[in-house]
């Protein structure tokens, strides 16, 4: 079975500091990994994905994530946090590219303090 | 890129009435769509998989008679919450895969009063 763990419910970071939101996964086979952001009462906005290729993936709004196969991790990072980055972040996994649903982590609330 | 449109974005209904939520793939065909439910400050829980031209597949614990799913065309799936009650109040989100991507609707905030 595939699963995703986001070990932190809440991450607090000062504006301008680097941020990391952690994600580990468990799948059999090669995973497809995604990060989404959600603002209050809104749908999910796609940030980035890892399908294959370079382990460091760059996405929207200055976010990036590194796929680490040995540690089964896909942590989301940004060099310099903005107050507007405050939101709910979801990591998701799929191990088949066809018509299967994504499996989501429980989400991590990021709070960037001015 | 591919877009999934969900309507309405919010709806308030009286207890005992039914509410229909539409999910459309705007520029691609989706033989399969997914319906999720999200409780406040929680993750997305898969409710059901909607299959074009056949019956939906429901996750364990989801009442298929309460949450009716119809996927009559390659671009439209509907979720009808029947005889809604306050405990059905939630945020509902649909999704479709355009491999390997996944696209999500804007979500529907349902409030049952």
CSV table of C-alpha atoms in Angstrom, one decimal:
chain,number,residue,atom,x,y,z
A,1,UNK,CA,0.0,0.0,0.0
A,2,UNK,CA,1.1,3.5,-0.7
A,3,UNK,CA,1.2,6.1,2.0
A,4,UNK,CA,2.5,9.6,2.7
A,5,UNK,CA,3.7,11.0,6.0
A,6,UNK,CA,4.0,14.7,6.9
A,7,UNK,CA,5.4,14.5,10.4
A,8,UNK,CA,4.8,18.2,11.3
A,9,UNK,CA,1.3,19.6,11.8
A,10,UNK,CA,2.7,23.1,11.9
A,11,UNK,CA,5.8,24.8,10.8
A,12,UNK,CA,6.7,28.4,11.9
A,13,UNK,CA,9.4,30.4,10.2
A,14,UNK,CA,10.4,34.0,10.2
A,15,UNK,CA,10.0,36.0,7.0
A,16,UNK,CA,13.2,35.9,5.0
A,17,UNK,CA,14.4,32.6,6.6
A,18,UNK,CA,14.6,29.4,4.7
A,19,UNK,CA,11.8,27.0,5.1
A,20,UNK,CA,11.4,23.2,4.9
A,21,UNK,CA,8.2,21.1,5.0
A,22,UNK,CA,8.9,17.4,5.4
A,23,UNK,CA,7.4,14.5,3.5
A,24,UNK,CA,8.2,10.8,3.5
A,25,UNK,CA,6.5,8.2,1.4
A,26,UNK,CA,6.0,4.5,1.2
A,27,UNK,CA,5.2,2.9,-2.1
A,28,UNK,CA,6.2,-0.2,-4.0
A,29,UNK,CA,7.9,0.7,-7.2
A,30,UNK,CA,8.8,4.1,-8.5
A,31,UNK,CA,6.8,6.9,-7.0
A,32,UNK,CA,5.3,10.0,-8.6
A,33,UNK,CA,5.4,12.7,-5.9
A,34,UNK,CA,3.6,16.0,-5.8
A,35,UNK,CA,3.3,19.1,-3.6
A,36,UNK,CA,0.2,21.2,-3.4
A,37,UNK,CA,-0.7,24.3,-1.5
A,38,UNK,CA,-4.2,25.3,-0.2
A,39,UNK,CA,-5.4,28.7,0.9
A,40,UNK,CA,-8.5,28.9,3.1
A,41,UNK,CA,-11.7,27.8,1.3
A,42,UNK,CA,-9.8,27.2,-1.9
A,43,UNK,CA,-8.9,24.2,-4.0
A,44,UNK,CA,-5.4,22.8,-4.4
A,45,UNK,CA,-2.7,24.7,-6.2
A,46,UNK,CA,0.0,22.6,-7.9
A,47,UNK,CA,3.5,23.5,-6.8
A,48,UNK,CA,5.8,20.9,-8.2
A,49,UNK,CA,6.2,17.2,-9.0
A,50,UNK,CA,8.8,14.5,-9.3
A,51,UNK,CA,8.3,12.0,-12.0
A,52,UNK,CA,11.8,11.0,-13.1
A,53,UNK,CA,15.1,12.7,-13.8
A,54,UNK,CA,16.9,15.2,-11.6
A,55,UNK,CA,16.3,14.7,-7.9
A,56,UNK,CA,16.1,18.4,-7.3
A,57,UNK,CA,12.8,19.7,-8.7
A,58,UNK,CA,12.0,23.4,-9.0
A,59,UNK,CA,8.4,24.6,-8.9
A,60,UNK,CA,6.2,27.6,-8.6
A,61,UNK,CA,6.7,30.6,-6.4
A,62,UNK,CA,10.3,29.8,-5.7
A,63,UNK,CA,9.7,26.4,-4.1
A,64,UNK,CA,11.8,23.4,-4.7
A,65,UNK,CA,11.9,19.8,-3.5
A,66,UNK,CA,14.5,17.1,-3.4
A,67,UNK,CA,13.7,13.5,-4.1
A,68,UNK,CA,15.8,11.2,-1.9
A,69,UNK,CA,15.2,7.6,-2.8
A,70,UNK,CA,17.3,6.1,0.0
A,71,UNK,CA,15.5,8.1,2.6
A,72,UNK,CA,12.1,7.9,0.8
A,73,UNK,CA,11.7,11.6,1.3
A,74,UNK,CA,10.5,14.5,-0.8
A,75,UNK,CA,10.9,17.6,1.4
A,76,UNK,CA,9.6,21.0,0.2
A,77,UNK,CA,12.0,23.9,0.5
A,78,UNK,CA,12.3,27.6,-0.2
A,79,UNK,CA,15.4,29.7,0.4
A,80,UNK,CA,13.6,32.8,1.7
A,81,UNK,CA,10.0,32.6,3.1
A,82,UNK,CA,7.4,35.2,2.5
A,83,UNK,CA,4.4,36.0,4.7
A,84,UNK,CA,2.2,35.2,1.7
A,85,UNK,CA,3.6,31.6,1.8
A,86,UNK,CA,1.5,31.0,4.9
A,87,UNK,CA,-0.9,28.2,3.9
A,88,UNK,CA,-1.6,24.5,4.2
A,89,UNK,CA,0.8,22.3,2.2
A,90,UNK,CA,0.1,18.8,1.1
A,91,UNK,CA,2.4,16.1,-0.2
A,92,UNK,CA,0.9,13.4,-2.4
A,93,UNK,CA,2.0,10.2,-4.0
A,94,UNK,CA,1.0,8.0,-6.8
A,95,UNK,CA,2.9,5.0,-8.1
A,96,UNK,CA,1.0,4.4,-11.3
A,97,UNK,CA,0.7,7.2,-13.8
A,98,UNK,CA,-2.7,6.1,-15.1
A,99,UNK,CA,-6.2,6.7,-13.7
A,100,UNK,CA,-5.5,6.2,-10.0
A,101,UNK,CA,-6.1,8.8,-7.3
A,102,UNK,CA,-3.3,10.6,-5.4
A,103,UNK,CA,-2.8,9.6,-1.8
A,104,UNK,CA,-2.3,12.7,0.4
A,105,UNK,CA,-0.4,13.3,3.5
A,106,UNK,CA,-2.3,14.9,6.4
A,107,UNK,CA,-1.0,18.4,5.5
A,108,UNK,CA,1.3,20.8,7.2
A,109,UNK,CA,0.3,24.3,8.1
A,110,UNK,CA,3.0,26.8,7.4
A,111,UNK,CA,3.0,30.1,9.2
A,112,UNK,CA,5.5,32.8,8.1
A,113,UNK,CA,5.9,35.5,10.7
A,114,UNK,CA,6.9,39.0,9.7
B,1,UNK,CA,-2.6,23.2,-19.3
B,2,UNK,CA,-5.5,21.0,-18.4
B,3,UNK,CA,-8.2,22.5,-16.3
B,4,UNK,CA,-10.9,21.0,-14.0
B,5,UNK,CA,-13.8,23.2,-13.3
B,6,UNK,CA,-16.0,22.6,-10.3
B,7,UNK,CA,-19.4,24.3,-9.6
B,8,UNK,CA,-20.8,25.7,-7.4
B,9,UNK,CA,-18.0,27.0,-5.3
B,10,UNK,CA,-20.2,27.3,-2.3
B,11,UNK,CA,-23.8,26.3,-1.5
B,12,UNK,CA,-26.0,26.5,1.5
B,13,UNK,CA,-29.0,24.2,1.7
B,14,UNK,CA,-31.7,23.2,4.1
B,15,UNK,CA,-31.5,19.9,5.9
B,16,UNK,CA,-33.3,17.2,4.0
B,17,UNK,CA,-32.7,18.7,0.5
B,18,UNK,CA,-30.3,17.4,-2.1
B,19,UNK,CA,-27.4,19.2,-3.6
B,20,UNK,CA,-25.6,18.5,-6.9
B,21,UNK,CA,-22.0,19.4,-7.5
B,22,UNK,CA,-20.5,19.4,-11.0
B,23,UNK,CA,-17.0,18.6,-12.1
B,24,UNK,CA,-15.9,19.2,-15.7
B,25,UNK,CA,-12.6,18.6,-17.5
B,26,UNK,CA,-12.4,21.5,-19.8
B,27,UNK,CA,-9.8,20.6,-22.4
B,28,UNK,CA,-9.2,16.9,-21.9
B,29,UNK,CA,-11.3,13.8,-21.6
B,30,UNK,CA,-11.4,12.1,-18.2
B,31,UNK,CA,-12.7,8.6,-18.2
B,32,UNK,CA,-12.1,8.6,-14.5
B,33,UNK,CA,-12.6,11.3,-11.9
B,34,UNK,CA,-12.1,11.3,-8.2
B,35,UNK,CA,-14.2,12.9,-5.4
B,36,UNK,CA,-12.6,13.9,-2.2
B,37,UNK,CA,-14.0,15.3,1.1
B,38,UNK,CA,-12.0,17.6,3.4
B,39,UNK,CA,-13.0,18.3,7.0
B,40,UNK,CA,-11.7,21.5,8.6
B,41,UNK,CA,-7.9,21.5,9.1
B,42,UNK,CA,-7.7,17.9,7.8
B,43,UNK,CA,-6.4,16.2,4.7
B,44,UNK,CA,-8.3,15.2,1.6
B,45,UNK,CA,-10.1,11.8,2.0
B,46,UNK,CA,-11.0,9.9,-1.1
B,47,UNK,CA,-14.7,9.3,-1.2
B,48,UNK,CA,-15.2,7.6,-4.6
B,49,UNK,CA,-13.9,7.0,-8.1
B,50,UNK,CA,-16.2,8.0,-10.8
B,51,UNK,CA,-16.0,6.0,-14.0
B,52,UNK,CA,-17.5,7.1,-17.3
B,53,UNK,CA,-20.3,4.9,-18.4
B,54,UNK,CA,-20.2,2.6,-15.3
B,55,UNK,CA,-20.9,2.6,-11.6
B,56,UNK,CA,-18.7,4.5,-9.3
B,57,UNK,CA,-16.4,2.8,-6.8
B,58,UNK,CA,-16.9,4.0,-3.3
B,59,UNK,CA,-14.3,3.9,-0.5
B,60,UNK,CA,-15.0,2.0,2.6
B,61,UNK,CA,-17.4,3.8,4.9
B,62,UNK,CA,-18.9,6.1,2.2
B,63,UNK,CA,-22.6,5.7,1.8
B,64,UNK,CA,-23.3,5.3,-1.9
B,65,UNK,CA,-27.0,6.0,-1.5
B,66,UNK,CA,-26.2,9.3,0.2
B,67,UNK,CA,-23.5,10.4,-2.2
B,68,UNK,CA,-24.7,9.6,-5.7
B,69,UNK,CA,-22.2,9.9,-8.5
B,70,UNK,CA,-22.9,10.1,-12.2
B,71,UNK,CA,-20.3,10.2,-14.9
B,72,UNK,CA,-22.4,10.3,-18.0
B,73,UNK,CA,-19.8,11.9,-20.4
B,74,UNK,CA,-16.1,12.0,-20.8
B,75,UNK,CA,-16.0,15.5,-19.4
B,76,UNK,CA,-18.6,15.6,-16.7
B,77,UNK,CA,-19.0,13.9,-13.3
B,78,UNK,CA,-21.6,14.9,-10.8
B,79,UNK,CA,-21.8,14.3,-7.0
B,80,UNK,CA,-25.3,14.6,-5.5
B,81,UNK,CA,-25.6,14.7,-1.7
B,82,UNK,CA,-29.0,13.4,-1.1
B,83,UNK,CA,-31.2,14.3,1.9
B,84,UNK,CA,-28.4,16.4,3.3
B,85,UNK,CA,-27.8,16.8,7.0
B,86,UNK,CA,-25.6,19.2,8.9
B,87,UNK,CA,-23.0,16.4,9.3
B,88,UNK,CA,-22.6,16.4,5.5
B,89,UNK,CA,-21.3,20.0,5.7
B,90,UNK,CA,-17.8,19.9,4.3
B,91,UNK,CA,-15.5,20.9,1.5
B,92,UNK,CA,-15.8,18.6,-1.5
B,93,UNK,CA,-13.1,18.5,-4.2
B,94,UNK,CA,-13.0,16.7,-7.5
B,95,UNK,CA,-9.9,15.6,-9.5
B,96,UNK,CA,-9.0,14.1,-12.8
B,97,UNK,CA,-5.7,12.6,-13.9
B,98,UNK,CA,-4.0,13.5,-17.2
B,99,UNK,CA,-1.1,11.2,-16.6
B,100,UNK,CA,1.1,11.7,-14.9
B,101,UNK,CA,-0.5,15.0,-13.7
B,102,UNK,CA,-3.5,15.3,-11.4
B,103,UNK,CA,-5.8,18.3,-11.7
B,104,UNK,CA,-8.2,19.6,-9.1
B,105,UNK,CA,-11.4,21.6,-9.1
B,106,UNK,CA,-11.7,24.7,-7.1
B,107,UNK,CA,-13.7,22.9,-4.4
B,108,UNK,CA,-17.3,23.3,-3.1
B,109,UNK,CA,-18.1,24.4,0.4
B,110,UNK,CA,-21.3,22.8,1.4
B,111,UNK,CA,-23.2,24.1,4.4
B,112,UNK,CA,-26.3,22.3,5.5
B,113,UNK,CA,-28.5,24.3,7.9
